Structures are given as structure tokens and as C-alpha cells.
XYZ file of C-alpha atoms in Angstrom:
141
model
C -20.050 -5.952 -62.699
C -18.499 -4.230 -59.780
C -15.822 -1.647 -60.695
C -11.812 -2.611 -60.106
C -11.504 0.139 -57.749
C -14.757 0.892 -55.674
C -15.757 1.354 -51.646
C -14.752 4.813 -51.962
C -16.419 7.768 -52.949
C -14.185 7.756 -56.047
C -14.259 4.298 -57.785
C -12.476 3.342 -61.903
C -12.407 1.248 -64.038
C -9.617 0.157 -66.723
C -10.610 -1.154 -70.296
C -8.945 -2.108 -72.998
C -11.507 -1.980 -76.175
C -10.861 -2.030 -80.093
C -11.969 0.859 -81.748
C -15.561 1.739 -81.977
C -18.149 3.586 -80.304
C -19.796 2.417 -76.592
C -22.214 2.990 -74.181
C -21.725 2.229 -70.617
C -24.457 2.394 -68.007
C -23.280 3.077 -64.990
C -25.460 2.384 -61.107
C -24.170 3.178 -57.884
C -25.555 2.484 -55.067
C -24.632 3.160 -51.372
C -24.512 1.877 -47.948
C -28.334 2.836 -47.104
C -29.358 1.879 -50.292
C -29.669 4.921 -52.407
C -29.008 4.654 -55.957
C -27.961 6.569 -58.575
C -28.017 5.849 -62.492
C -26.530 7.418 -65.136
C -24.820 6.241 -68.819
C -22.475 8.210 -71.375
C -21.079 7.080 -74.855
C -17.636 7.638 -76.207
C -15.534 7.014 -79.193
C -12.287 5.163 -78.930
C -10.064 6.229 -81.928
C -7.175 3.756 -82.147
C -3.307 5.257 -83.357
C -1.755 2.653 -85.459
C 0.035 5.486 -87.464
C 3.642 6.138 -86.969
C 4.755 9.854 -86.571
C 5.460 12.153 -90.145
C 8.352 14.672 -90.152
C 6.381 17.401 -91.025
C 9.617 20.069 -91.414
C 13.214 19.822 -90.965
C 15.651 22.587 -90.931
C 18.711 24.474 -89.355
C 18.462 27.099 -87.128
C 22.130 26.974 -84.734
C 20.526 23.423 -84.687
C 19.027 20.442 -87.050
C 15.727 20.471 -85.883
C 12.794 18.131 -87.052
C 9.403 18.980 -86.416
C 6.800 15.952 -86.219
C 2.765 15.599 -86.555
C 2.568 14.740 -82.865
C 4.731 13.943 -79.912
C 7.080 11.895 -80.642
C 10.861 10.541 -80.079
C 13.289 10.367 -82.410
C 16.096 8.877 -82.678
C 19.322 8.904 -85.254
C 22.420 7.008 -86.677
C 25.298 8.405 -88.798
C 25.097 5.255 -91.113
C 21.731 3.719 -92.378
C 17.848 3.377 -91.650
C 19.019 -0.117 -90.210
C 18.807 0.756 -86.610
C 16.302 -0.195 -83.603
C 15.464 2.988 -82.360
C 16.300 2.460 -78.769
C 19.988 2.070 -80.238
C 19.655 5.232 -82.134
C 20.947 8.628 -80.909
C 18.049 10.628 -78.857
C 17.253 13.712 -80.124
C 16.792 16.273 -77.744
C 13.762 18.436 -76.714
C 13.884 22.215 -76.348
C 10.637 22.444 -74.757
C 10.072 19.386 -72.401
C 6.053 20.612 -72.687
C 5.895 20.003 -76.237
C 7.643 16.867 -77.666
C 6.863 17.435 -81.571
C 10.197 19.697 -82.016
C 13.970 17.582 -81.945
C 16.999 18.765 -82.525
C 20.596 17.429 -83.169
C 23.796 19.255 -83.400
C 24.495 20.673 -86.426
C 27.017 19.045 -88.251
C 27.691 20.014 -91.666
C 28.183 17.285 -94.469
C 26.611 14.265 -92.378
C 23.851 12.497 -93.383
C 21.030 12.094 -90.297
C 19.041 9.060 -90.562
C 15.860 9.529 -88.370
C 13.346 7.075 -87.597
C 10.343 8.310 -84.568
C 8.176 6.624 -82.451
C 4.941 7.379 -80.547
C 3.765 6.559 -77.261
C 2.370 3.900 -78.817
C 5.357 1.957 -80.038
C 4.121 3.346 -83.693
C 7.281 3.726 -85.740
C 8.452 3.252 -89.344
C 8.794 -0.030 -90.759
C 12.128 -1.714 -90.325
C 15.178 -0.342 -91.884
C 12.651 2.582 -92.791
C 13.397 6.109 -91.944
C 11.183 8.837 -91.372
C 13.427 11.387 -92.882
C 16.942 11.794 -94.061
C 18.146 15.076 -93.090
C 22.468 16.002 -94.850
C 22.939 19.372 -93.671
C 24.946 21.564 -96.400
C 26.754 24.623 -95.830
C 25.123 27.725 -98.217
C 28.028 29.673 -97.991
C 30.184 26.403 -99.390
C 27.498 25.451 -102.023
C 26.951 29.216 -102.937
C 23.060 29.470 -102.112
């Protein structure tokens, strides 16, 4: 089967495959008729699992830390929320998207839900952490 993108010295090929492990044989052959052979075999691993708040805390910020890169989003009232219509989170480090924070806001409730890059996010109406800020010097801790 000839690649999608070939006549060129560089030449790919998309797939879309389940997970599992392959082996794809690979011969090129050019103009005057020399070819070259060659195969390799990979492992596609496939993420079905929605991110996990790994930490939460306050530091000037609420921050939330997750198991890998990640968007999150909040509302001020209930886990009920599409995440596109929840309030983004921002990034401190555009390099690194597993930290978020929120202004700090003391005595509301933060009702975060995340999502992957590959649309992996908590079930409906499922958060991935509550986060209610408290003030230590008010509570006396």
C-alpha cells in the first residue's frame, strides 16, 4: 500500500489503530529501482482515563496539581457543568500544564472537573475535586 504522503524523500503515514502491539514492514523503492527494506514494532497504549487531582492547596493562589496535562475548569455552584462552560483555570508555566490555579477566595466552594487531550473527563455532574478554601487564622489552625 503506497504511503498518504510519498514522492519525496520524506514520505508518512497516519493510522488510527486500537490498542495492541504491531509490526509494520516497510519497502521503498526509488526511481532507478533500488530498494530498501526495513520493519519495526510498537505498542499503542490507549488513554481512556480521565485526569486525578493529585494535590490541591493555597499558596497566594488555589492551585491543583493533576497526574498529567490537563485543563480544568470550575463553577461556584455544583459538579453540574460542561466543562467548556466552566471557569478556565490558569497555567503558571505554559510548558507544563499539570499545575492550575484560581484566585484565592476564602469561604467558596471550587467545583473542578479536568479534561485531557483526549476529551477524557469525569463522568457527568462528577467532579474531580472540591476544593473550599478556609482561612487558618479565622478557624484558629
Amino acid at each position: 500500500v503506497e504511503m498518504f504522503e510519498t514522492s519525496s524523500y520524506q514520505h508518512s503515514q497516519q493510522l488510527s489503530l486500537p490498542a495492541g502491539t504491531y509490526s509494520v514492514h516497510v519497502r521503498c523503492v526509488d526511481a532507478g529501482g533500488n530498494a530498501a527494506i526495513t520493519s519495526t514494532t510498537f505498542t499503542v497504549n490507549v488513554d481512556k482515563q480521565e485526569p486525578r487531582v493529585t494535590r490541591v492547596y493555597r499558596d497566594q493562589a488555589l492551585k491543583v496539581v493533576t497526574d498529567e496535562e490537563a485543563e480544568c475548569r470550575y463553577s461556584l455552584n455544583s459538579c453540574n457543568f460542561a466543562i467548556v462552560d466552566g471557569l478556565r483555570m490558569a497555567y503558571p508555566n505554559l510548558e507544563s500544564k499539570t499545575l492550575h490555579y484560581a484566585d484565592w477566595k476564602s469561604g467558596i466552594t471550587y467545583y473542578i472537573r479536568c479534561t485531557d487531550a483526549y476529551g477524557n473527563e469525569p463522568d457527568p455532574a462528577t467532579c474531580s475535586v472540591i476544593a473550599k478554601p478556609t482561612d487558618l487564622a479565622k478557624t484558629g489552625g
